XYZ file of C-alpha atoms in Angstrom:
512
model
C 37.169 13.561 6.636
C 39.173 16.557 6.656
C 38.126 19.999 8.045
C 37.268 23.057 5.457
C 37.425 26.572 5.677
C 34.442 28.594 6.082
C 32.106 27.142 3.375
C 29.248 29.612 3.729
C 28.624 32.955 5.095
C 24.735 33.328 5.532
C 22.584 36.187 6.307
C 18.902 35.950 7.788
C 16.843 38.701 7.662
C 13.686 38.395 10.206
C 11.315 40.206 8.326
C 8.993 37.514 6.955
C 8.475 37.637 3.033
C 5.278 35.264 2.817
C 3.856 32.269 4.290
C 4.428 29.095 2.082
C 1.693 26.780 1.702
C 2.292 23.060 3.384
C 0.606 21.599 0.518
C 4.587 21.440 -1.177
C 4.790 18.646 1.254
C 2.121 16.227 -0.465
C 2.185 13.223 -1.459
C 1.454 10.939 -4.582
C -0.135 7.730 -5.512
C -0.787 5.938 -8.444
C -2.311 2.929 -9.775
C 1.642 1.276 -11.207
C 2.868 -1.608 -9.580
C 3.213 -2.173 -5.830
C 1.974 1.579 -5.211
C -1.833 0.621 -4.353
C -2.030 -3.393 -4.625
C 0.364 -4.561 -2.152
C 0.986 -1.155 -0.856
C -1.388 0.966 0.932
C -4.042 -1.315 0.156
C -3.904 -5.095 1.240
C -6.783 -6.781 2.144
C -6.132 -9.883 3.870
C -2.913 -8.631 5.422
C -2.270 -8.894 9.261
C -1.114 -5.437 8.932
C -4.208 -4.102 7.230
C -7.598 -2.990 8.900
C -10.929 -4.652 7.954
C -10.864 -1.789 5.087
C -7.473 -3.195 3.888
C -5.941 -0.558 4.401
C -2.047 -0.970 5.932
C -2.014 0.341 8.921
C 1.747 0.862 9.192
C 1.439 3.066 5.936
C -1.100 5.529 7.266
C 1.044 5.539 10.545
C 4.300 6.253 8.558
C 2.496 8.765 6.521
C 0.684 10.775 9.696
C 3.966 11.499 10.928
C 4.766 13.238 7.722
C 1.705 15.511 8.232
C 1.106 14.702 4.985
C -1.189 17.419 3.698
C -2.476 16.290 0.829
C -2.281 13.232 -1.671
C -2.744 12.831 -5.520
C -4.725 10.126 -7.128
C -5.374 8.144 -9.305
C -2.225 8.908 -11.445
C -0.107 9.846 -13.477
C -0.717 8.403 -17.004
C -3.217 5.483 -15.198
C -5.605 8.336 -15.239
C -5.505 9.208 -18.725
C -7.071 5.987 -19.398
C -9.094 5.575 -16.159
C -12.836 5.314 -16.045
C -13.902 5.835 -12.216
C -17.653 4.553 -12.972
C -15.884 0.792 -13.408
C -14.481 1.282 -9.243
C -17.425 2.154 -7.326
C -20.409 -0.100 -5.641
C -20.546 -3.950 -4.734
C -19.545 -4.962 -7.999
C -16.294 -3.985 -9.840
C -15.325 -4.480 -12.991
C -11.848 -5.733 -14.052
C -10.598 -4.061 -17.221
C -7.015 -4.201 -18.834
C -5.321 -0.808 -18.326
C -3.808 0.271 -21.533
C -1.679 2.463 -19.795
C 0.732 0.462 -17.954
C -0.302 -2.968 -19.624
C -1.815 -4.837 -16.877
C -5.031 -5.776 -15.329
C -6.847 -3.724 -13.173
C -9.330 -5.004 -10.859
C -10.641 -2.002 -9.738
C -11.534 -3.065 -5.996
C -9.743 0.356 -4.923
C -11.708 3.078 -6.535
C -13.103 6.453 -5.294
C -15.085 5.890 -1.993
C -11.640 3.627 -1.286
C -9.372 6.458 -2.015
C -11.368 9.087 0.013
C -11.795 7.296 2.412
C -8.215 6.226 3.147
C -7.324 9.818 2.674
C -9.578 10.789 5.792
C -7.932 7.972 7.915
C -4.807 10.082 6.781
C -6.031 13.347 7.976
C -4.773 14.615 4.224
C -6.912 16.365 1.194
C -7.739 14.446 -1.405
C -6.578 15.688 -4.613
C -8.020 13.727 -8.063
C -6.705 13.606 -11.280
C -9.651 13.188 -13.948
C -9.122 11.343 -17.368
C -8.605 13.899 -20.139
C -7.206 11.067 -22.480
C -9.721 8.732 -23.162
C -12.392 10.492 -21.030
C -15.314 12.549 -21.698
C -16.379 15.769 -20.203
C -19.659 14.293 -18.787
C -17.669 11.692 -16.895
C -15.282 14.900 -15.368
C -18.296 16.372 -14.098
C -20.206 13.528 -13.380
C -17.045 12.689 -11.383
C -16.974 16.234 -9.017
C -21.205 15.594 -8.889
C -20.717 11.737 -7.146
C -18.076 13.502 -4.950
C -19.697 17.038 -4.114
C -23.118 16.952 -4.676
C -25.707 16.797 -2.120
C -28.094 13.892 -3.040
C -30.884 15.054 -5.075
C -29.018 14.368 -8.218
C -28.604 11.166 -10.151
C -24.523 10.336 -9.140
C -25.045 11.792 -5.442
C -27.910 9.692 -4.986
C -25.233 6.727 -6.319
C -22.923 8.232 -3.581
C -25.376 7.617 -0.843
C -26.189 3.963 -2.198
C -22.474 2.864 -1.915
C -22.727 4.238 1.703
C -21.887 7.637 1.958
C -24.761 10.358 2.188
C -22.692 13.572 2.593
C -20.862 14.679 0.252
C -16.696 14.547 0.553
C -15.724 17.858 -0.490
C -13.043 17.249 -2.518
C -11.313 20.373 -3.583
C -8.082 19.741 -5.989
C -9.294 18.810 -9.285
C -6.925 18.135 -12.221
C -8.087 18.324 -15.753
C -5.178 15.775 -17.375
C -2.075 14.472 -16.808
C 0.506 14.288 -19.228
C -1.397 15.059 -22.128
C 1.662 17.248 -23.855
C 3.467 14.008 -24.570
C 3.250 11.503 -27.419
C 3.194 8.583 -25.098
C -0.046 9.756 -22.855
C -2.888 8.213 -23.863
C -5.417 11.250 -25.455
C -2.358 13.513 -26.184
C -3.180 16.847 -27.982
C -1.591 19.548 -29.532
C -1.692 22.608 -27.763
C -4.223 24.601 -29.265
C -6.419 21.123 -28.855
C -5.413 20.812 -25.347
C -6.216 24.792 -25.044
C -10.045 24.164 -25.704
C -10.195 20.799 -24.039
C -9.271 22.188 -21.045
C -11.332 25.243 -21.343
C -14.756 23.080 -21.891
C -13.830 20.804 -19.052
C -12.820 23.625 -16.584
C -16.316 24.956 -17.466
C -18.528 22.254 -17.041
C -16.713 20.819 -13.677
C -17.404 24.109 -12.363
C -21.082 24.466 -13.446
C -21.202 21.378 -10.749
C -19.144 22.776 -8.435
C -17.858 26.192 -8.839
C -15.730 26.249 -5.583
C -13.242 23.555 -6.684
C -9.537 24.561 -7.023
C -8.861 23.343 -10.388
C -5.144 22.289 -12.018
C -4.351 21.620 -15.951
C -1.491 19.857 -17.346
C 1.126 21.741 -18.530
C 4.762 21.031 -19.864
C 6.285 24.721 -19.024
C 7.178 25.111 -22.855
C 5.504 28.657 -23.784
C 4.296 27.077 -27.223
C 1.766 24.609 -25.292
C 1.294 26.620 -22.148
C 0.320 30.288 -23.654
C -2.909 29.079 -25.887
C -4.493 27.344 -22.534
C -3.381 29.684 -20.254
C -5.134 32.548 -22.442
C -8.306 30.058 -23.460
C -9.064 28.946 -19.876
C -6.594 30.985 -17.406
C -9.561 32.464 -16.164
C -10.799 29.349 -14.872
C -7.822 27.948 -13.222
C -5.870 28.337 -10.242
C -2.776 26.229 -10.960
C -0.597 24.948 -13.864
C 0.512 21.155 -13.252
C 4.516 20.892 -13.771
C 6.109 17.213 -13.665
C 10.021 16.861 -13.106
C 12.256 14.437 -13.234
C 15.890 14.916 -13.354
C 17.615 10.768 -13.419
C 15.486 9.610 -16.227
C 15.624 6.020 -16.019
C 12.653 4.842 -18.156
C 14.754 2.333 -20.519
C 17.951 2.136 -18.210
C 19.380 0.637 -15.283
C 21.874 3.340 -14.512
C 20.965 5.927 -11.189
C 23.102 8.987 -11.487
C 25.671 8.548 -8.273
C 26.014 10.409 -5.689
C 28.196 13.769 -7.232
C 26.101 13.587 -10.738
C 22.684 13.810 -8.426
C 24.474 17.016 -6.705
C 24.731 18.561 -10.246
C 20.725 18.719 -10.520
C 20.667 20.071 -7.386
C 19.972 23.980 -9.005
C 17.408 22.623 -11.332
C 14.499 22.946 -9.549
C 14.545 26.617 -8.941
C 15.523 27.370 -12.322
C 12.448 25.831 -13.442
C 10.494 27.951 -11.254
C 11.970 30.916 -12.174
C 11.038 30.052 -16.014
C 7.497 28.962 -14.918
C 6.910 32.544 -12.914
C 7.949 34.101 -15.616
C 5.919 32.205 -18.217
C 2.972 32.938 -15.876
C 3.732 36.886 -15.877
C 4.040 36.807 -19.728
C 0.731 35.354 -20.066
C -0.764 37.758 -17.388
C -1.870 35.202 -15.031
C -0.587 36.182 -11.710
C -3.568 34.364 -9.989
C -2.124 30.887 -11.125
C -0.053 29.642 -9.082
C 2.256 26.387 -9.744
C 2.027 22.837 -8.399
C 4.676 20.041 -9.061
C 2.256 17.206 -8.772
C 4.409 14.854 -9.725
C 8.277 15.416 -8.690
C 11.578 12.956 -7.642
C 14.978 12.968 -8.590
C 14.530 9.455 -9.848
C 12.647 8.819 -12.671
C 10.603 5.559 -13.662
C 11.570 2.608 -14.919
C 8.867 1.636 -17.100
C 10.323 0.051 -20.652
C 8.354 0.017 -23.340
C 6.462 -2.616 -24.708
C 4.029 -5.412 -22.558
C 5.838 -8.662 -22.109
C 7.200 -10.174 -18.824
C 10.659 -8.489 -19.489
C 8.870 -5.172 -19.457
C 6.724 -5.405 -16.469
C 9.332 -7.226 -14.299
C 12.012 -4.700 -15.356
C 9.468 -2.276 -12.849
C 10.915 -4.066 -10.021
C 14.206 -1.932 -10.250
C 12.020 0.759 -8.900
C 12.085 -0.836 -5.634
C 15.602 -1.631 -5.293
C 16.142 0.159 -1.830
C 19.813 0.607 -2.809
C 19.483 3.187 -5.223
C 17.557 5.718 -2.487
C 20.833 7.011 -0.592
C 21.537 10.372 1.157
C 21.578 11.722 -2.965
C 17.818 11.417 -3.066
C 17.833 13.015 0.579
C 19.487 16.046 -0.324
C 18.052 16.261 -3.765
C 14.705 16.202 -2.226
C 15.737 19.409 0.498
C 17.168 21.564 -2.877
C 13.916 20.900 -3.880
C 11.687 22.330 -0.998
C 14.354 25.056 -0.300
C 13.606 26.118 -3.717
C 9.625 25.638 -3.273
C 9.764 27.357 0.096
C 11.598 30.533 -1.324
C 9.519 30.510 -4.109
C 6.480 30.046 -1.656
C 4.209 32.825 -3.216
C 4.211 30.881 -6.603
C 4.745 27.439 -5.438
C 1.570 26.410 -3.468
C 1.820 22.231 -4.198
C 4.158 19.918 -4.632
C 3.615 16.061 -4.829
C 6.183 13.690 -4.419
C 5.694 10.830 -6.971
C 5.247 8.220 -5.078
C 4.486 7.905 -1.395
C 5.231 4.364 -1.808
C 6.983 1.549 -3.270
C 8.754 2.518 -6.290
C 10.861 5.651 -6.082
C 8.879 6.608 -3.153
C 9.915 7.340 0.535
C 8.210 4.291 1.836
C 9.021 0.972 0.806
C 6.227 -1.617 1.791
C 6.649 -5.558 2.167
C 4.694 -8.124 3.377
C 6.017 -7.744 6.635
C 6.251 -4.581 7.213
C 8.010 -0.965 5.691
C 11.315 0.552 5.068
C 11.571 4.571 5.958
C 13.967 5.255 2.928
C 16.423 8.329 2.693
C 13.727 10.958 1.222
C 10.896 9.871 4.085
C 13.474 11.622 6.685
C 13.620 14.507 4.715
C 9.527 15.136 4.752
C 9.586 14.360 8.103
C 11.936 16.988 9.432
C 10.570 19.627 7.124
C 7.216 19.041 8.311
C 7.499 18.968 11.945
C 10.421 21.259 12.670
C 10.353 23.965 9.979
C 8.233 27.587 10.589
C 5.566 28.837 9.061
C 6.634 32.124 7.017
C 9.850 32.372 4.471
C 12.540 34.693 5.803
C 14.938 36.638 3.446
C 18.600 35.025 3.658
C 21.832 35.951 1.585
C 24.320 33.026 1.368
C 27.713 33.569 0.049
C 28.793 29.870 -0.507
C 32.222 27.903 -1.785
C 31.688 25.806 -4.768
C 31.245 22.400 -5.389
C 32.439 20.838 -8.373
C 30.403 18.006 -9.646
C 31.863 17.444 -12.868
C 31.287 19.370 -15.682
C 29.490 22.008 -13.259
C 29.934 23.681 -9.793
C 27.027 24.007 -7.209
C 26.786 25.931 -4.158
C 28.213 23.652 -1.628
C 25.845 25.353 0.935
C 22.058 25.271 0.600
C 19.530 26.667 2.553
C 16.271 28.118 3.528
C 15.311 30.081 6.582
C 11.526 30.169 8.100
C 10.192 31.753 11.246
C 7.251 32.628 12.887
C 6.004 35.946 13.293
C 3.299 34.697 16.039
C 5.555 32.859 18.146
C 9.287 34.364 17.405
C 10.430 30.926 16.066
C 12.862 30.464 13.541
C 14.091 27.563 11.512
C 16.808 27.306 9.341
C 17.722 24.060 7.042
C 21.476 23.754 5.918
C 22.680 21.056 3.510
C 26.271 20.186 2.913
C 26.284 18.864 -0.567
C 30.106 17.515 -0.256
C 30.420 13.824 -0.451
C 33.079 13.622 1.778
C 34.159 16.877 4.019
C 32.492 18.917 6.871
C 31.164 22.550 5.954
C 31.575 25.166 8.768
C 29.256 28.126 7.870
C 28.863 31.106 9.696
C 25.325 32.349 11.029
C 24.149 36.161 10.931
C 20.265 36.954 12.115
C 19.016 40.353 11.963
C 22.366 41.501 11.293
C 24.199 39.909 14.625
C 26.402 36.735 14.946
C 24.768 34.075 16.330
C 25.569 33.559 20.378
C 23.238 30.676 21.306
C 22.318 27.428 21.985
C 20.489 25.896 19.364
C 18.595 22.493 18.983
C 19.786 20.574 16.141
C 18.063 17.456 13.896
C 20.995 16.192 11.460
C 20.271 13.638 8.755
C 23.288 11.782 8.006
C 24.862 8.908 6.969
C 28.471 6.910 7.283
C 28.318 7.254 3.333
C 26.618 9.309 0.676
C 26.037 6.063 -0.873
C 24.414 4.675 2.302
C 20.752 3.621 2.062
C 18.196 1.570 4.821
C 16.514 -1.610 3.488
C 14.648 -4.302 4.771
C 17.949 -6.065 7.150
C 19.378 -2.471 7.918
C 16.429 0.285 8.142
C 18.071 2.501 10.461
C 21.587 3.120 8.008
C 20.048 6.671 7.429
C 18.127 8.002 10.675
C 18.014 11.869 11.969
C 20.162 12.340 15.190
C 18.626 15.292 17.601
C 21.598 16.946 18.890
C 22.253 19.967 21.310
C 25.199 22.680 20.929
C 26.396 26.233 21.541
C 26.752 28.485 18.419
C 29.490 30.915 19.170
C 30.474 33.814 16.632
C 27.651 32.478 14.234
C 30.089 29.211 13.698
C 28.006 25.777 12.795
C 29.976 22.616 11.501
C 27.740 20.645 9.034
C 28.550 17.373 8.587
C 29.401 15.864 4.911
C 26.448 14.848 2.529
C 24.000 16.003 5.447
C 20.507 17.900 5.918
C 20.547 20.111 9.055
C 17.546 21.448 10.646
C 18.433 24.622 13.286
C 15.968 25.862 15.583
C 16.125 28.782 17.671
C 12.955 29.054 19.537
C 12.129 32.730 21.177
C 15.412 33.713 19.224
C 13.262 36.327 17.458
C 10.289 37.746 19.786
C 7.627 39.685 17.547
C 6.632 43.041 18.546
C 3.145 44.542 18.549
C 2.442 46.359 15.210
C 4.935 44.131 12.985
C 4.830 45.321 9.307
C 5.414 42.627 6.926
C 7.491 43.853 3.934
C 8.410 41.978 0.615
C 11.554 41.510 0.193
C 13.751 39.301 -2.014
C 16.298 36.332 -1.814
C 19.387 36.164 -2.865
C 21.814 33.142 -2.695
C 25.120 33.571 -4.148
C 27.988 31.501 -4.719
C 31.334 32.294 -3.218
C 34.726 31.048 -5.411
């Protein structure tokens, strides 16, 4: 490992920009392969409770302080008829999205009991593919209406007298894509969203409504002009390493080449919402991951068994951790517009948790969520970073990425710093409020022996965070290669009475 010259000069302003929404640390779970059955839900397992919920999975996701979970999909949602999965008699159906039998033993009540046990908000994605308007509004009624109506009374007969109070609802999944069941053209989709939103709000006017969007102005603007007054968010999905029909996951450096793309996507979406005159609508990345899904076309044994490739732990390395941190940094920097993000999925496939019959494996991304959820503070702070470049093949990205957060009540400050180099330490210099930092700091560092390191059943702790106390002198701090470092400076900046909050700007430049 070769020491490098100064890699980045970083300046942090202690005047908060805004509070960001913790829902950006959300998760996603779908009826796909082993996410539900054999993942979060395994009746009869010695590791499950009497409802069939895997206790070790619940404990691990609680440790992430998971704020919100989106369900039941995903493409699965576009052919999901929720009434088949309530009450004592469940109807097994053929899942036409993923082309396998769906037993429907895990349905609405199970999901809402599971999220309550987890301590997370529930976010339900409705069937805007093969479903009907009545089906959507009935679902809201089942979950949120007091008894005295048909579907609320059905809920009570199924064991839940009080309304669940589900706040977050999505109209559709990826209805802009040809592969989605119930795909629509832009103008038909605009009417579909408008009428769905109207009827769902008639049942519960206080729900937060989200509608599927691909970020393309030709698709999104008609929907916003028609339905925008009913909506709180647009839903956007992004996977940057597409793997549906191939088994060639991007290596470390090709993954680093993608680390600027989340912020570029956000900037385009903000411009689109501003063009539409919809500043009240926020952005929800309610499916995101570096890695796309292995799900080849077709329904034969070879196509279905290819889904096992999603569970190959060797795929999920420090590249995934650093990309995930880059994504979350971008969301926090734009936390006034990005109000939700749901990592897809939470369990198995490409999730932060790999669940097997005897236990769990915490992959590299698990530790990123744990660090960000527990170590960062409540408000985004303005930063200016002059970073050296990192060549990643045909492109160059800043070697160092960061986000700074603070708590205006306690004065605590926390910084997340990424060194994207595969093999070199990066020395940075920190200024806070114009002064070089000279203090003792608490660090949590997520690193690994190699950028290609991963955790698996036999070696579950190759990648794990370490806690370090260090002295920062003249602002200098060394970041290990291929690492994410959280720096906490508790009480570094004490708030003053009558603190004026101002809106600043984020600047992130590259130094050659």
